[in-house]
């Protein structure tokens, strides 16, 4: 029967891959349709925010004294159109690039 | 990039545009009161979130083989127990497995069963897209009756999958775990509540979440929320919980929509609308109706 030697197993140090957003593919390159929010008409309901698969929507101040409005990060938005579909007042339009 | 939503799972993953599972992952992990450790079975979620040298995971994350994601988390959970007693790691950590339906209903079922039976303190999440999507849409035991897949094609002699879906919720419940729930990505309030409960429970908890696949179910990329909604509104995918063996339905209507409204949104069911396949469609409607009734009967058991 093989006996294991005293010598420690010769494993390599495990590689650690850390999240680094700078290494992330800019998935905005995938887009062939671009969502555009009509900020004047956005009611600030936040419905679209959690459904975006790319987490590309933030609520941002648009005009002083108003509710925050949906704002899209085009670095990662893949142009799926989910936001436009779920918006209850249909103020997001998908435009051809 | 939305900071709050990307605390655990970042943008920059390569899931298809309009895929449902990123929302499921973020919503569930967002309910954990403590840091999480993830074990993830091979599948679309794993492949699209870990393209070297990038990882979308900001949490400790172990890619398991297809069959052993639950065994992996079992070991991590036990090791944590010992190490935290010795003061070497933080005390409060949650352990989560994500698996696809292939990795859960089929290939990882044995390790899941073992982990449930041994009572490890973890949350298992199956995102159910009804097939082996990462390898191009082969049927799994979660694929619905009548669905066209690469291995259940539609042709002169065939109409898609011949078998019914496996009832995984009952299999899971048979392990006497404290909490199991079926949820749907379109109902985020309900999903959050269930995730919160699952994290609160000591011991195993199980969540099965409906997760449309734009690529292989064949629907436009904008539609995953709308289609998910129809799945529940037609009783195809009821929302329910099994808490200490007791069944509870979380969403019901007196007037469910016709199943066709759900089916017609997807290319994988397109063939069911031909004259020849009318009996298949009728059978499918019967399955959904019977399964719903079985579920309702269960809620009445004492
Ligand atoms: C043991 C084993 N068999 C087959 C494969 C090939 N494979 C990789 S991902 C995948 C499909 C996974 O299906 P599912 O678990 O439902 O996840 P999905 O891709 O649908 O999200 C298959 C068959 C593998 N990696 N390991
Ligand atoms: S189009 Fe899709 S990816 Fe882009 S912001 Fe809308 S939901 Fe997000
Ligand atoms: S769903 Fe529509 S109205 Fe609501 S925040 Fe988003 S864009 Fe504005
Ligand atoms: S193939 Fe389907 S499940 Fe996989 S990433 Fe694409 S849409 Fe999502
Ligand atoms: Mg699958």
Coordinates of C-alpha atoms and ligand atoms in Angstrom, one line a residue:
Chain A
X1 CA 0.0 0.0 0.0
X2 CA 1.3 3.4 -0.8
X3 CA 2.3 5.4 2.2
X4 CA 2.0 9.2 2.1
X5 CA 5.4 10.7 2.7
X6 CA 6.1 13.2 5.4
X7 CA 6.4 15.8 2.8
X8 CA 3.4 18.1 2.6
X9 CA 1.2 17.8 -0.4
X10 CA 2.5 19.8 -3.2
X11 CA -0.6 21.9 -3.8
X12 CA -0.2 25.2 -5.4
X13 CA -1.4 28.1 -3.3
X14 CA -5.1 28.4 -4.2
X15 CA -5.7 31.3 -6.7
X16 CA -8.0 34.0 -5.4
X17 CA -10.0 35.9 -8.0
X18 CA -11.3 39.1 -6.5
X19 CA -14.1 41.1 -7.9
X20 CA -12.8 44.0 -9.8
X21 CA -15.3 46.0 -11.8
X22 CA -12.5 47.4 -14.0
X23 CA -12.0 43.9 -15.4
X24 CA -15.7 43.5 -16.1
X25 CA -16.7 43.4 -19.8
X26 CA -18.6 46.6 -20.6
X27 CA -21.7 44.8 -21.6
X28 CA -23.1 48.1 -22.9
X29 CA -21.3 47.0 -26.1
X30 CA -24.0 44.4 -26.6
X31 CA -26.8 46.9 -27.0
X32 CA -28.6 47.3 -30.3
X33 CA -31.6 49.1 -28.8
X34 CA -31.1 51.9 -26.3
X35 CA -33.6 52.7 -23.6
X36 CA -34.4 56.4 -23.1
X37 CA -36.2 57.7 -20.0
X38 CA -38.4 60.7 -20.5
X39 CA -37.4 62.4 -17.3
X40 CA -40.2 64.9 -17.5
X41 CA -42.8 62.2 -17.4
X42 CA -41.1 59.6 -15.2
X43 CA -43.2 59.5 -12.0
X44 CA -40.3 58.2 -9.9
X45 CA -42.1 55.0 -8.9
X46 CA -38.9 52.8 -9.0
X47 CA -40.7 49.8 -10.5
X48 CA -38.0 49.4 -13.2
X49 CA -35.1 49.5 -10.9
X50 CA -35.0 45.9 -9.4
X51 CA -36.0 44.2 -12.6
X52 CA -33.0 45.4 -14.6
X53 CA -30.8 42.3 -15.0
X54 CA -27.8 44.5 -15.3
X55 CA -28.6 46.7 -12.2
X56 CA -28.1 49.6 -14.5
X57 CA -30.9 51.8 -13.2
X58 CA -30.5 54.3 -10.4
X59 CA -32.9 56.9 -9.1
X60 CA -31.3 60.3 -9.4
X61 CA -32.2 63.9 -8.7
X62 CA -33.4 65.5 -11.9
X63 CA -35.0 68.7 -10.8
X64 CA -34.9 70.3 -7.4
X65 CA -38.1 69.7 -5.4
X66 CA -39.1 66.7 -7.6
X67 CA -39.0 63.0 -6.9
X68 CA -35.9 61.3 -8.1
X69 CA -36.1 59.9 -11.6
X70 CA -34.8 56.7 -13.3
X71 CA -31.3 57.1 -14.7
X72 CA -29.6 54.5 -16.8
X73 CA -25.9 53.5 -16.7
X74 CA -25.1 52.8 -20.4
X75 CA -21.8 51.1 -19.6
X76 CA -23.6 47.9 -18.7
X77 CA -27.1 48.3 -20.0
X78 CA -27.6 45.5 -22.6
X79 CA -30.7 47.1 -24.1
X80 CA -33.0 44.2 -23.2
X81 CA -36.1 46.5 -22.9
X82 CA -37.3 45.0 -19.6
X83 CA -37.4 48.4 -18.0
X84 CA -39.6 49.8 -20.8
X85 CA -41.9 46.8 -20.5
X86 CA -42.5 47.1 -16.7
X87 CA -42.8 50.8 -16.5
X88 CA -46.4 51.5 -15.5
X89 CA -46.6 54.8 -17.3
X90 CA -44.5 53.8 -20.4
X91 CA -42.1 56.6 -20.3
X92 CA -39.1 54.5 -21.4
X93 CA -38.7 54.2 -25.2
X94 CA -36.3 51.8 -26.9
X95 CA -34.5 53.5 -29.7
X96 CA -32.4 51.8 -32.4
X97 CA -28.7 52.6 -31.8
Chain B
X1 CA -24.4 50.8 -11.8
X2 CA -26.9 50.6 -8.9
X3 CA -24.8 50.4 -5.7
X4 CA -27.4 48.9 -3.5
X5 CA -28.4 46.2 -5.9
X6 CA -24.8 45.3 -6.7
X7 CA -23.6 44.7 -3.1
X8 CA -23.3 41.0 -3.7
X9 CA -23.7 40.5 -7.5
X10 CA -22.3 43.1 -9.8
X11 CA -23.0 44.3 -13.3
X12 CA -20.7 43.0 -16.1
X13 CA -21.9 39.4 -16.0
X14 CA -22.6 37.9 -19.4
X15 CA -26.1 36.4 -18.9
X16 CA -28.2 37.0 -22.1
X17 CA -29.8 40.4 -22.3
X18 CA -33.2 40.0 -20.5
X19 CA -32.3 36.9 -18.5
X20 CA -34.2 36.6 -15.2
X21 CA -31.8 35.1 -12.8
X22 CA -29.6 38.1 -12.0
X23 CA -32.7 39.7 -10.4
X24 CA -33.4 36.5 -8.4
X25 CA -29.8 36.4 -7.1
X26 CA -29.8 40.0 -6.1
X27 CA -33.2 40.0 -4.5
X28 CA -32.6 36.9 -2.4
X29 CA -29.1 37.9 -1.2
X30 CA -30.4 41.4 -0.5
X31 CA -32.4 39.8 2.3
X32 CA -29.5 38.2 4.2
X33 CA -28.8 40.1 7.4
X34 CA -25.2 38.7 7.4
X35 CA -22.4 38.1 4.9
X36 CA -23.0 35.2 2.7
X37 CA -20.9 32.3 1.3
X38 CA -22.1 30.9 -2.0
X39 CA -21.8 27.5 -3.6
X40 CA -23.0 27.4 -7.2
X41 CA -23.6 24.4 -9.4
X42 CA -22.4 24.5 -13.0
X43 CA -25.0 26.1 -15.2
X44 CA -25.8 29.4 -16.9
X45 CA -25.5 31.4 -13.6
X46 CA -22.1 30.0 -12.9
X47 CA -20.8 30.3 -16.4
X48 CA -21.9 33.8 -17.0
X49 CA -20.8 35.2 -13.7
X50 CA -17.3 33.9 -13.6
X51 CA -15.6 34.6 -17.0
X52 CA -11.9 34.7 -16.1
X53 CA -10.4 37.0 -15.1
X54 CA -13.6 38.7 -14.0
X55 CA -16.0 37.6 -11.3
X56 CA -19.4 39.2 -10.8
X57 CA -19.4 37.9 -7.2
X58 CA -18.4 40.2 -4.4
X59 CA -19.0 37.4 -1.9
X60 CA -16.9 34.3 -1.2
X61 CA -18.0 31.9 -4.0
X62 CA -17.2 28.3 -4.8
X63 CA -18.0 26.9 -8.1
X64 CA -19.0 23.3 -7.5
X65 CA -19.4 20.6 -10.1
X66 CA -22.9 19.9 -11.2
X67 CA -23.7 17.2 -8.7
X68 CA -22.2 18.4 -5.5
X69 CA -23.1 22.0 -4.7
X70 CA -25.0 21.0 -1.6
X71 CA -22.2 18.7 -0.4
X72 CA -19.8 21.6 -0.8
X73 CA -21.9 24.0 1.3
X74 CA -22.3 21.2 3.9
X75 CA -18.6 21.1 4.4
X76 CA -18.2 24.8 4.4
X77 CA -21.0 25.2 7.0
X78 CA -19.5 22.6 9.3
X79 CA -16.0 24.0 9.0
X80 CA -17.4 27.4 9.8
X81 CA -19.1 26.0 12.9
X82 CA -15.7 24.8 14.3
X83 CA -13.7 27.8 13.2
X84 CA -16.1 30.3 14.6
X85 CA -16.0 28.4 17.9
X86 CA -12.3 28.9 17.9
X87 CA -12.8 32.5 17.1
X88 CA -11.0 32.3 13.8
X89 CA -13.9 33.5 11.6
X90 CA -16.9 35.8 12.1
X91 CA -19.7 34.1 13.9
X92 CA -22.6 35.2 11.7
X93 CA -22.5 34.0 8.1
X94 CA -25.2 32.7 5.9
X95 CA -24.6 29.8 3.5
X96 CA -26.4 29.7 0.1
X97 CA -26.5 27.3 -2.8
X98 CA -27.6 28.4 -6.2
X99 CA -28.4 25.6 -8.7
X100 CA -30.3 25.4 -12.0
X101 CA -33.1 23.0 -12.4
X102 CA -30.8 20.5 -14.1
X103 CA -28.3 20.8 -11.2
X104 CA -31.1 20.4 -8.7
X105 CA -34.0 18.2 -9.9
X106 CA -31.6 15.8 -11.7
X107 CA -27.9 15.8 -11.2
X108 CA -27.6 17.4 -7.7
X109 CA -30.6 15.8 -6.2
X110 CA -28.6 13.2 -4.2
X111 CA -26.3 15.8 -2.6
X112 CA -29.2 18.1 -1.9
X113 CA -31.1 15.3 -0.2
X114 CA -28.1 14.5 1.9
X115 CA -27.6 18.1 3.0
X116 CA -31.3 18.5 3.8
X117 CA -31.4 15.3 5.8
X118 CA -28.3 16.1 7.8
X119 CA -29.9 19.5 8.7
X120 CA -27.1 21.9 7.6
X121 CA -27.9 25.5 8.2
X122 CA -28.2 26.8 4.6
X123 CA -30.5 28.2 2.0
X124 CA -30.9 26.3 -1.2
X125 CA -32.1 28.3 -4.2
X126 CA -33.1 26.6 -7.5
X127 CA -33.7 29.1 -10.3
X128 CA -35.9 27.0 -12.6
X129 CA -35.7 27.7 -16.3
X130 CA -37.1 24.3 -17.2
X131 CA -34.1 22.8 -18.9
X132 CA -30.3 22.5 -19.4
X133 CA -30.0 26.0 -20.9
X134 CA -26.3 26.5 -20.7
X135 CA -25.7 23.6 -23.0
X136 CA -28.5 24.6 -25.5
X137 CA -31.8 23.6 -24.1
X138 CA -31.9 19.9 -23.3
X139 CA -34.9 18.6 -21.3
X140 CA -34.6 18.2 -17.5
X141 CA -37.1 16.7 -15.1
X142 CA -38.3 20.2 -14.5
X143 CA -39.2 20.8 -18.2
X144 CA -43.0 21.1 -18.6
X145 CA -45.0 18.5 -20.4
X146 CA -45.4 19.5 -24.1
X147 CA -42.3 21.8 -24.2
X148 CA -40.1 21.6 -27.3
X149 CA -36.4 21.1 -26.3
X150 CA -33.4 19.9 -28.2
X151 CA -33.9 16.4 -26.8
X152 CA -37.7 16.5 -27.0
X153 CA -38.1 17.9 -30.4
X154 CA -41.3 18.6 -32.3
X155 CA -41.9 16.6 -35.4
X156 CA -44.2 14.2 -37.2
X157 CA -44.1 11.7 -34.4
X158 CA -43.4 13.9 -31.4
X159 CA -45.0 16.9 -29.7
X160 CA -42.2 17.9 -27.2
X161 CA -41.7 16.5 -23.7
X162 CA -43.9 13.5 -23.0
X163 CA -43.5 13.4 -19.2
X164 CA -44.8 15.7 -16.5
X165 CA -42.6 17.9 -14.3
X166 CA -41.1 16.2 -11.3
X167 CA -42.8 17.5 -8.1
X168 CA -39.6 18.6 -6.4
X169 CA -41.3 20.6 -3.7
X170 CA -42.9 17.4 -2.3
X171 CA -39.6 15.6 -2.4
X172 CA -38.0 18.5 -0.5
X173 CA -40.8 18.6 2.0
X174 CA -40.4 14.8 2.6
X175 CA -37.1 15.7 4.4
X176 CA -39.1 17.4 7.1
X177 CA -37.3 20.7 6.8
X178 CA -38.8 23.7 8.4
X179 CA -39.3 25.9 5.4
X180 CA -39.7 25.4 1.6
X181 CA -41.3 27.9 -0.7
X182 CA -42.1 28.4 -4.4
X183 CA -41.7 31.9 -5.7
X184 CA -41.6 33.9 -8.9
X185 CA -39.2 36.6 -10.1
X186 CA -42.2 38.8 -11.1
X187 CA -43.4 39.0 -7.5
X188 CA -40.4 40.6 -5.8
X189 CA -42.3 41.5 -2.6
X190 CA -43.3 37.8 -2.1
X191 CA -39.8 36.6 -3.1
X192 CA -38.2 39.0 -0.5
X193 CA -40.5 37.8 2.2
X194 CA -39.6 34.2 1.5
X195 CA -35.9 34.8 1.3
X196 CA -36.0 36.6 4.6
X197 CA -37.8 33.7 6.2
X198 CA -35.4 31.2 4.7
X199 CA -32.5 33.1 6.2
X200 CA -34.1 33.3 9.6
X201 CA -34.7 29.6 9.8
X202 CA -32.1 27.6 11.6
X203 CA -31.4 24.5 9.5
X204 CA -32.1 23.9 5.8
X205 CA -34.5 26.1 3.9
X206 CA -35.4 25.7 0.2
X207 CA -36.6 28.2 -2.4
X208 CA -37.7 27.3 -5.9
X209 CA -37.9 30.4 -8.1
X210 CA -39.4 30.7 -11.6
X211 CA -36.7 32.0 -14.0
X212 CA -37.7 32.5 -17.7
X213 CA -35.0 32.0 -20.3
X214 CA -35.3 34.4 -23.2
X215 CA -32.9 32.4 -25.3
X216 CA -34.3 28.9 -25.2
X217 CA -38.0 29.6 -24.4
X218 CA -37.9 31.8 -27.4
X219 CA -39.4 35.1 -26.4
X220 CA -38.3 38.8 -26.9
X221 CA -35.6 40.0 -24.4
X222 CA -38.0 42.5 -22.8
X223 CA -40.6 39.9 -21.6
X224 CA -39.3 37.9 -18.6
X225 CA -41.4 39.8 -16.0
X226 CA -44.6 39.7 -18.1
X227 CA -44.2 36.0 -18.8
X228 CA -43.4 35.2 -15.2
X229 CA -46.6 37.0 -14.1
X230 CA -48.7 35.0 -16.6
X231 CA -47.2 31.8 -15.2
X232 CA -48.7 32.5 -11.8
X233 CA -51.9 34.1 -13.1
X234 CA -52.7 30.9 -15.1
X235 CA -51.9 28.6 -12.1
X236 CA -49.0 27.2 -14.0
X237 CA -46.6 28.3 -11.3
X238 CA -48.5 28.8 -8.0
X239 CA -46.8 30.7 -5.2
X240 CA -46.8 28.7 -2.0
X241 CA -45.0 27.9 1.2
X242 CA -44.5 24.7 3.2
X243 CA -43.8 25.7 6.8
X244 CA -43.3 22.9 9.3
X245 CA -45.2 20.6 6.9
X246 CA -48.1 23.0 6.5
X247 CA -49.0 24.2 3.0
X248 CA -50.1 27.8 2.4
X249 CA -50.9 29.3 -1.0
X250 CA -49.7 33.0 -1.2
X251 CA -51.5 34.1 -4.3
X252 CA -54.8 32.9 -5.7
X253 CA -57.6 34.2 -7.9
X254 CA -61.1 33.1 -8.5
X255 CA -60.6 33.6 -12.2
X256 CA -57.2 32.2 -13.4
X257 CA -56.3 33.3 -16.9
X258 CA -56.4 30.7 -19.7
X259 CA -53.2 28.7 -19.9
X260 CA -52.9 29.6 -23.5
X261 CA -52.1 33.2 -22.5
X262 CA -48.9 31.9 -20.9
X263 CA -48.1 29.4 -23.6
X264 CA -48.5 31.7 -26.6
X265 CA -45.8 34.0 -25.3
X266 CA -43.1 31.4 -26.0
X267 CA -41.7 29.6 -29.0
X268 CA -41.2 26.4 -27.1
X269 CA -45.0 25.9 -27.0
X270 CA -45.8 27.2 -30.4
X271 CA -46.6 23.8 -31.8
X272 CA -49.3 23.2 -29.2
X273 CA -51.6 25.5 -31.2
X274 CA -51.8 23.3 -34.3
X275 CA -54.9 21.3 -34.8
X276 CA -52.9 18.0 -34.6
X277 CA -51.7 18.9 -31.1
X278 CA -55.0 20.0 -29.7
X279 CA -55.1 16.9 -27.4
X280 CA -51.6 17.8 -26.1
X281 CA -52.8 21.2 -25.2
X282 CA -55.9 19.8 -23.5
X283 CA -53.7 17.4 -21.6
X284 CA -51.5 20.2 -20.5
X285 CA -54.4 22.2 -19.3
X286 CA -55.6 19.2 -17.3
X287 CA -52.2 18.7 -15.7
X288 CA -52.2 22.4 -14.6
X289 CA -55.7 22.2 -13.2
X290 CA -55.1 18.9 -11.4
X291 CA -51.9 20.0 -9.9
X292 CA -53.5 23.2 -8.7
X293 CA -56.3 21.2 -7.1
X294 CA -53.8 18.9 -5.4
X295 CA -52.0 21.9 -4.0
X296 CA -55.2 23.4 -2.7
X297 CA -56.2 20.1 -1.1
X298 CA -52.8 20.1 0.7
X299 CA -53.5 23.5 2.2
X300 CA -56.7 21.9 3.7
X301 CA -54.8 19.0 5.4
X302 CA -54.4 19.4 9.1
Ligands
LIG1 C1 -21.5 16.2 -14.7 C2 -21.7 17.2 -15.8 N1 -22.5 16.9 -16.9 C3 -22.7 17.8 -17.9 C4 -22.1 19.0 -17.8 C5 -22.4 20.0 -18.9 N2 -23.3 21.1 -18.5 C6 -22.8 22.3 -18.1 S1 -24.0 23.4 -17.7 C7 -25.2 22.3 -18.1 C8 -26.7 22.7 -18.0 C9 -27.1 23.1 -16.7 O1 -28.5 23.1 -16.6 P1 -29.2 23.7 -15.3 O2 -28.6 23.2 -14.1 O3 -30.7 23.6 -15.5 O4 -28.7 25.3 -15.3 P2 -29.0 26.3 -16.5 O5 -27.8 26.2 -17.5 O6 -30.3 25.9 -17.2 O7 -29.1 27.6 -15.8 C10 -24.7 21.1 -18.6 C11 -25.4 20.0 -19.0 C12 -21.3 19.3 -16.7 N3 -20.7 20.5 -16.6 N4 -21.1 18.4 -15.7
LIG2 S1 -32.8 48.0 -21.3 FE1 -32.5 46.3 -19.9 S2 -30.3 46.4 -19.3 FE2 -30.9 48.4 -20.1 S3 -31.6 49.6 -18.4 FE3 -33.4 48.7 -19.3 S4 -33.7 46.8 -18.1 FE4 -31.6 47.5 -17.8
LIG3 S1 -40.9 52.5 -13.9 FE1 -41.2 54.2 -15.3 S2 -42.1 55.8 -14.0 FE2 -41.3 54.3 -12.6 S3 -39.2 55.0 -12.1 FE3 -39.0 53.6 -13.9 S4 -39.1 55.0 -15.7 FE4 -39.9 56.2 -13.9
LIG4 S1 -29.5 30.9 -22.0 FE1 -31.3 31.4 -20.8 S2 -30.9 31.1 -18.7 FE2 -28.9 31.1 -19.8 S3 -28.2 33.2 -19.6 FE3 -29.4 33.1 -21.6 S4 -31.5 33.7 -21.0 FE4 -30.4 33.2 -19.1
LIG5 MG1 -32.0 25.1 -16.2

